mmCIF file of C-alpha atoms in Angstrom:
data_model
loop_
_atom_site.group_PDB
_atom_site.id
_atom_site.type_symbol
_atom_site.label_atom_id
_atom_site.label_comp_id
_atom_site.label_asym_id
_atom_site.label_seq_id
_atom_site.Cartn_x
_atom_site.Cartn_y
_atom_site.Cartn_z
ATOM 1 C CA MET A 1 0.000 0.000 0.000
ATOM 2 C CA HIS A 2 1.077 3.564 -0.573
ATOM 3 C CA ALA A 3 0.195 6.730 1.384
ATOM 4 C CA PHE A 4 -0.022 10.311 0.179
ATOM 5 C CA VAL A 5 -0.263 13.255 2.585
ATOM 6 C CA VAL A 6 -1.257 16.680 1.286
ATOM 7 C CA SER A 7 -1.508 19.861 3.359
ATOM 8 C CA TYR A 8 -2.182 23.464 2.424
ATOM 9 C CA SER A 9 -3.452 26.839 3.581
ATOM 10 C CA LEU A 10 -6.553 28.579 2.308
ATOM 11 C CA ARG A 11 -6.519 31.662 0.133
ATOM 12 C CA ASP A 12 -9.632 33.790 -0.287
ATOM 13 C CA ALA A 13 -11.865 31.078 1.196
ATOM 14 C CA THR A 14 -13.432 30.569 4.588
ATOM 15 C CA PRO A 15 -13.267 27.226 6.414
ATOM 16 C CA SER A 16 -16.980 26.826 5.682
ATOM 17 C CA GLU A 17 -16.464 27.400 1.948
ATOM 18 C CA HIS A 18 -13.578 24.936 2.018
ATOM 19 C CA SER A 19 -15.748 22.337 3.723
ATOM 20 C CA GLU A 20 -18.389 22.719 1.010
ATOM 21 C CA LEU A 21 -15.732 22.314 -1.700
ATOM 22 C CA CYS A 22 -14.428 19.123 -0.057
ATOM 23 C CA GLU A 23 -17.953 17.712 0.100
ATOM 24 C CA GLN A 24 -18.383 18.450 -3.607
ATOM 25 C CA LEU A 25 -15.055 16.793 -4.467
ATOM 26 C CA ALA A 26 -15.530 13.733 -2.251
ATOM 27 C CA PRO A 27 -17.545 11.647 -4.779
ATOM 28 C CA ALA A 28 -14.938 12.209 -7.511
ATOM 29 C CA VAL A 29 -12.121 11.302 -5.125
ATOM 30 C CA ALA A 30 -14.040 8.223 -3.956
ATOM 31 C CA SER A 31 -14.203 6.966 -7.546
ATOM 32 C CA VAL A 32 -10.416 7.039 -8.047
ATOM 33 C CA GLY A 33 -9.166 3.607 -9.076
ATOM 34 C CA GLY A 34 -7.013 1.909 -6.466
ATOM 35 C CA LEU A 35 -7.923 4.341 -3.686
ATOM 36 C CA ALA A 36 -8.269 2.398 -0.433
ATOM 37 C CA SER A 37 -9.228 5.436 1.657
ATOM 38 C CA ALA A 38 -9.129 9.203 1.848
ATOM 39 C CA THR A 39 -9.293 11.109 5.116
ATOM 40 C CA TRP A 40 -9.924 14.846 4.930
ATOM 41 C CA LEU A 41 -7.946 16.917 7.442
ATOM 42 C CA THR A 42 -8.749 20.291 9.026
ATOM 43 C CA ASN A 43 -6.955 22.424 11.572
ATOM 44 C CA PRO A 44 -8.569 25.870 11.619
ATOM 45 C CA ALA A 45 -6.391 26.870 14.603
ATOM 46 C CA THR A 46 -3.270 26.668 12.431
ATOM 47 C CA GLY A 47 -4.988 27.427 9.136
ATOM 48 C CA ARG A 48 -3.839 24.124 7.602
ATOM 49 C CA TYR A 49 -6.037 21.679 5.738
ATOM 50 C CA GLY A 50 -5.377 18.592 3.669
ATOM 51 C CA ALA A 51 -5.959 14.928 3.090
ATOM 52 C CA PHE A 52 -4.431 11.559 3.848
ATOM 53 C CA PHE A 53 -4.846 9.147 0.952
ATOM 54 C CA VAL A 54 -4.072 5.437 0.924
ATOM 55 C CA PHE A 55 -3.677 3.628 -2.382
ATOM 56 C CA GLU A 56 -3.608 -0.111 -3.003
ATOM 57 C CA THR A 57 -0.365 0.168 -5.030
ATOM 58 C CA ARG A 58 2.307 2.662 -5.997
ATOM 59 C CA PRO A 59 1.057 2.659 -9.628
ATOM 60 C CA ASP A 60 -2.439 3.593 -8.361
ATOM 61 C CA PHE A 61 -0.849 6.543 -6.535
ATOM 62 C CA ASP A 62 1.162 7.506 -9.638
ATOM 63 C CA ARG A 63 -2.008 7.525 -11.772
ATOM 64 C CA PHE A 64 -3.817 9.743 -9.261
ATOM 65 C CA VAL A 65 -0.981 12.270 -9.039
ATOM 66 C CA ALA A 66 -0.855 12.437 -12.856
ATOM 67 C CA SER A 67 -4.654 12.755 -13.159
ATOM 68 C CA GLU A 68 -6.730 15.715 -14.207
ATOM 69 C CA LEU A 69 -8.602 15.430 -10.893
ATOM 70 C CA PHE A 70 -5.465 15.953 -8.819
ATOM 71 C CA ALA A 71 -4.319 18.774 -11.117
ATOM 72 C CA THR A 72 -7.687 20.474 -10.643
ATOM 73 C CA ILE A 73 -7.623 20.056 -6.871
ATOM 74 C CA SER A 74 -4.012 21.156 -6.400
ATOM 75 C CA SER A 75 -4.366 24.204 -8.634
ATOM 76 C CA HIS A 76 -7.679 25.384 -7.174
ATOM 77 C CA GLY A 77 -7.616 29.109 -6.427
ATOM 78 C CA SER A 78 -8.437 28.633 -2.753
ATOM 79 C CA ILE A 79 -5.421 26.374 -2.139
ATOM 80 C CA HIS A 80 -2.162 28.025 -1.127
ATOM 81 C CA ASP A 81 1.216 26.706 0.028
ATOM 82 C CA LEU A 82 0.489 23.091 -0.925
ATOM 83 C CA LYS A 83 2.892 20.537 0.502
ATOM 84 C CA ALA A 84 2.720 16.895 -0.530
ATOM 85 C CA ALA A 85 4.674 13.767 0.369
ATOM 86 C CA ASP A 86 4.202 10.108 -0.390
ATOM 87 C CA PHE A 87 5.229 7.068 1.623
ATOM 88 C CA SER A 88 5.208 3.306 1.416
ATOM 89 C CA ILE A 89 3.160 1.822 4.249
ATOM 90 C CA SER A 90 4.942 -0.617 6.537
ATOM 91 C CA ASP A 91 2.364 -3.383 6.717
ATOM 92 C CA ARG A 92 3.566 -5.417 9.701
ATOM 93 C CA PRO A 93 3.873 -2.661 12.340
ATOM 94 C CA THR A 94 0.714 -1.031 10.991
ATOM 95 C CA ALA A 95 -1.163 -4.294 11.551
ATOM 96 C CA VAL A 96 0.163 -4.499 15.126
ATOM 97 C CA THR A 97 -1.043 -0.968 15.873
ATOM 98 C CA ARG A 98 -4.454 -1.694 14.291
ATOM 99 C CA GLY A 99 -3.905 0.672 11.380
ATOM 100 C CA SER A 100 -7.115 0.861 9.439
ATOM 101 C CA VAL A 101 -5.296 0.867 6.120
ATOM 102 C CA VAL A 102 -3.991 -2.689 6.294
ATOM 103 C CA GLN A 103 -6.113 -5.330 4.624
ATOM 104 C CA ARG A 104 -6.615 -8.205 7.012
ATOM 105 C CA THR A 105 -6.947 -11.693 5.594
#
């Protein structure tokens, strides 16, 4: 599995407007092939927002990052100072700590 963490500040948008935008985008994000989960993040106290995505495979992540959907989201006028990082997920310790992203068989 592969994780992708995105964080950003808002520009010319209120937290409420941002919440509405996320709700509008959620169905499109949910339909992304190979997406295991997406968790939307908010911290109004620091002015940072973002998402934590988990993909089934690295190629699924690569397709998402190269997609028109991600380009649209990351270039949206209300998003400022976007920071993004991707990680491989360590399955064994994640399973021990009951990480919700590990498929249990």
